[in-house]
């Protein structure tokens, strides 16, 4: 089953927290995957759930991506070793950090028109 596609383009994240994200006047609870083809639900809520398979939609579009940001939730954490190895094998440049700074960097790069993709785990605290 293909994940719900919210928007057929990338857009800045307007707000996040309380387990979700707001972008382009829309609201979503849970993880968010941002690809050149659009923004969609990402079916994980924590690093413990993350596998290389969760990045399959990103790999399908890797020729249109120069850099990947991964938001790891409320705190900075390393990606699971198999995920790191998989992304490197696929030739993707990436950086993992807490979701808050990842969103700030993403917003700047998307406004600049750069070829960025992102995978954001939600942050549960309110009013971030």
Tab-separated table of C-alpha atoms in Angstrom:
chain	number	residue	atom	x	y	z
A	1	UNK	CA	0.000	0.000	0.000
A	2	UNK	CA	1.453	3.380	-1.004
A	3	UNK	CA	1.736	5.910	1.835
A	4	UNK	CA	-0.650	8.827	1.863
A	5	UNK	CA	0.763	11.651	-0.225
A	6	UNK	CA	-0.211	14.976	1.283
A	7	UNK	CA	1.360	17.362	-1.166
A	8	UNK	CA	2.869	16.703	-4.623
A	9	UNK	CA	5.855	18.976	-3.882
A	10	UNK	CA	8.181	19.934	-1.062
A	11	UNK	CA	7.113	22.758	1.236
A	12	UNK	CA	8.557	24.348	4.387
A	13	UNK	CA	7.489	22.875	7.724
A	14	UNK	CA	5.414	25.565	9.442
A	15	UNK	CA	5.200	23.970	12.884
A	16	UNK	CA	5.965	20.691	14.613
A	17	UNK	CA	5.511	19.044	17.981
A	18	UNK	CA	2.755	17.190	19.833
A	19	UNK	CA	3.597	14.186	17.634
A	20	UNK	CA	3.034	15.853	14.287
A	21	UNK	CA	3.803	18.454	11.647
A	22	UNK	CA	2.089	21.369	9.886
A	23	UNK	CA	3.014	22.300	6.314
A	24	UNK	CA	1.207	24.065	3.478
A	25	UNK	CA	-1.787	24.606	5.757
A	26	UNK	CA	-2.069	20.843	6.406
A	27	UNK	CA	-1.586	18.837	9.577
A	28	UNK	CA	-0.157	15.335	9.983
A	29	UNK	CA	0.422	13.138	13.038
A	30	UNK	CA	3.386	10.732	12.924
A	31	UNK	CA	6.564	10.529	10.868
A	32	UNK	CA	6.970	12.583	7.693
A	33	UNK	CA	8.902	11.733	4.543
A	34	UNK	CA	9.783	14.584	2.178
A	35	UNK	CA	10.842	13.613	-1.326
A	36	UNK	CA	11.175	15.477	-4.622
A	37	UNK	CA	7.776	14.018	-5.596
A	38	UNK	CA	6.065	15.293	-2.463
A	39	UNK	CA	5.401	15.017	1.236
A	40	UNK	CA	3.862	11.866	2.687
A	41	UNK	CA	3.303	9.854	5.831
A	42	UNK	CA	6.312	7.891	7.066
A	43	UNK	CA	5.061	4.860	9.016
A	44	UNK	CA	7.457	5.014	11.961
A	45	UNK	CA	7.546	6.996	15.182
A	46	UNK	CA	10.941	6.030	16.672
A	47	UNK	CA	14.491	5.018	15.802
A	48	UNK	CA	13.827	1.582	17.294
A	49	UNK	CA	11.355	0.937	14.458
A	50	UNK	CA	13.599	2.266	11.666
A	51	UNK	CA	14.868	-0.140	9.009
A	52	UNK	CA	16.439	0.308	5.591
A	53	UNK	CA	13.077	-0.657	4.049
A	54	UNK	CA	11.595	2.593	5.383
A	55	UNK	CA	13.879	4.458	2.954
A	56	UNK	CA	12.704	2.584	-0.169
A	57	UNK	CA	10.602	5.519	-1.474
A	58	UNK	CA	13.644	7.772	-1.083
A	59	UNK	CA	15.895	5.346	-2.955
A	60	UNK	CA	13.395	5.300	-5.828
A	61	UNK	CA	14.000	9.060	-6.228
A	62	UNK	CA	17.703	9.204	-5.346
A	63	UNK	CA	18.731	10.617	-8.732
A	64	UNK	CA	16.820	13.815	-7.849
A	65	UNK	CA	18.338	14.093	-4.342
A	66	UNK	CA	21.668	15.697	-3.426
A	67	UNK	CA	21.376	15.488	0.361
A	68	UNK	CA	19.178	13.785	2.969
A	69	UNK	CA	18.294	15.104	6.413
A	70	UNK	CA	17.029	12.659	9.026
A	71	UNK	CA	15.280	14.056	12.098
A	72	UNK	CA	15.748	11.556	14.930
A	73	UNK	CA	13.036	12.869	17.272
A	74	UNK	CA	13.447	15.005	20.388
A	75	UNK	CA	17.165	14.272	20.759
A	76	UNK	CA	20.100	13.687	18.479
A	77	UNK	CA	20.854	10.006	18.001
A	78	UNK	CA	22.747	7.780	15.625
A	79	UNK	CA	20.809	5.976	12.960
A	80	UNK	CA	20.722	2.189	13.299
A	81	UNK	CA	23.904	0.754	11.756
A	82	UNK	CA	22.050	-1.188	9.024
A	83	UNK	CA	20.266	2.027	7.944
A	84	UNK	CA	23.540	3.968	7.832
A	85	UNK	CA	25.189	1.214	5.785
A	86	UNK	CA	22.222	1.029	3.409
A	87	UNK	CA	22.117	4.786	2.746
A	88	UNK	CA	25.874	4.822	2.112
A	89	UNK	CA	25.589	1.829	-0.247
A	90	UNK	CA	22.925	3.737	-2.167
A	91	UNK	CA	25.308	6.690	-2.570
A	92	UNK	CA	23.178	9.137	-0.578
A	93	UNK	CA	24.827	11.888	1.452
A	94	UNK	CA	22.943	12.268	4.722
A	95	UNK	CA	23.051	13.805	8.155
A	96	UNK	CA	21.083	12.713	11.206
A	97	UNK	CA	20.208	15.107	14.014
A	98	UNK	CA	17.320	15.912	16.335
A	99	UNK	CA	14.150	16.752	14.419
A	100	UNK	CA	14.149	20.426	15.459
A	101	UNK	CA	17.486	21.395	13.848
A	102	UNK	CA	16.793	19.054	10.919
A	103	UNK	CA	13.581	20.957	10.178
A	104	UNK	CA	15.321	24.319	10.432
A	105	UNK	CA	18.011	23.220	7.969
A	106	UNK	CA	15.414	21.616	5.704
A	107	UNK	CA	13.345	24.818	5.604
A	108	UNK	CA	16.360	26.882	4.541
A	109	UNK	CA	17.454	24.407	1.878
A	110	UNK	CA	13.988	23.928	0.388
A	111	UNK	CA	13.454	27.703	0.137
A	112	UNK	CA	16.835	27.924	-1.604
A	113	UNK	CA	15.604	25.367	-4.132
A	114	UNK	CA	18.227	22.775	-3.214
A	115	UNK	CA	17.642	19.096	-3.953
A	116	UNK	CA	17.097	17.979	-0.377
A	117	UNK	CA	15.025	15.074	0.923
A	118	UNK	CA	14.120	14.493	4.549
A	119	UNK	CA	12.766	11.894	6.927
A	120	UNK	CA	11.421	13.317	10.178
A	121	UNK	CA	10.500	11.379	13.293
A	122	UNK	CA	7.866	13.223	15.322
A	123	UNK	CA	8.574	15.150	18.501
A	124	UNK	CA	5.968	14.615	21.203
A	125	UNK	CA	6.398	17.830	23.188
A	126	UNK	CA	3.960	20.599	22.390
A	127	UNK	CA	4.612	24.030	20.873
A	128	UNK	CA	8.037	23.418	19.408
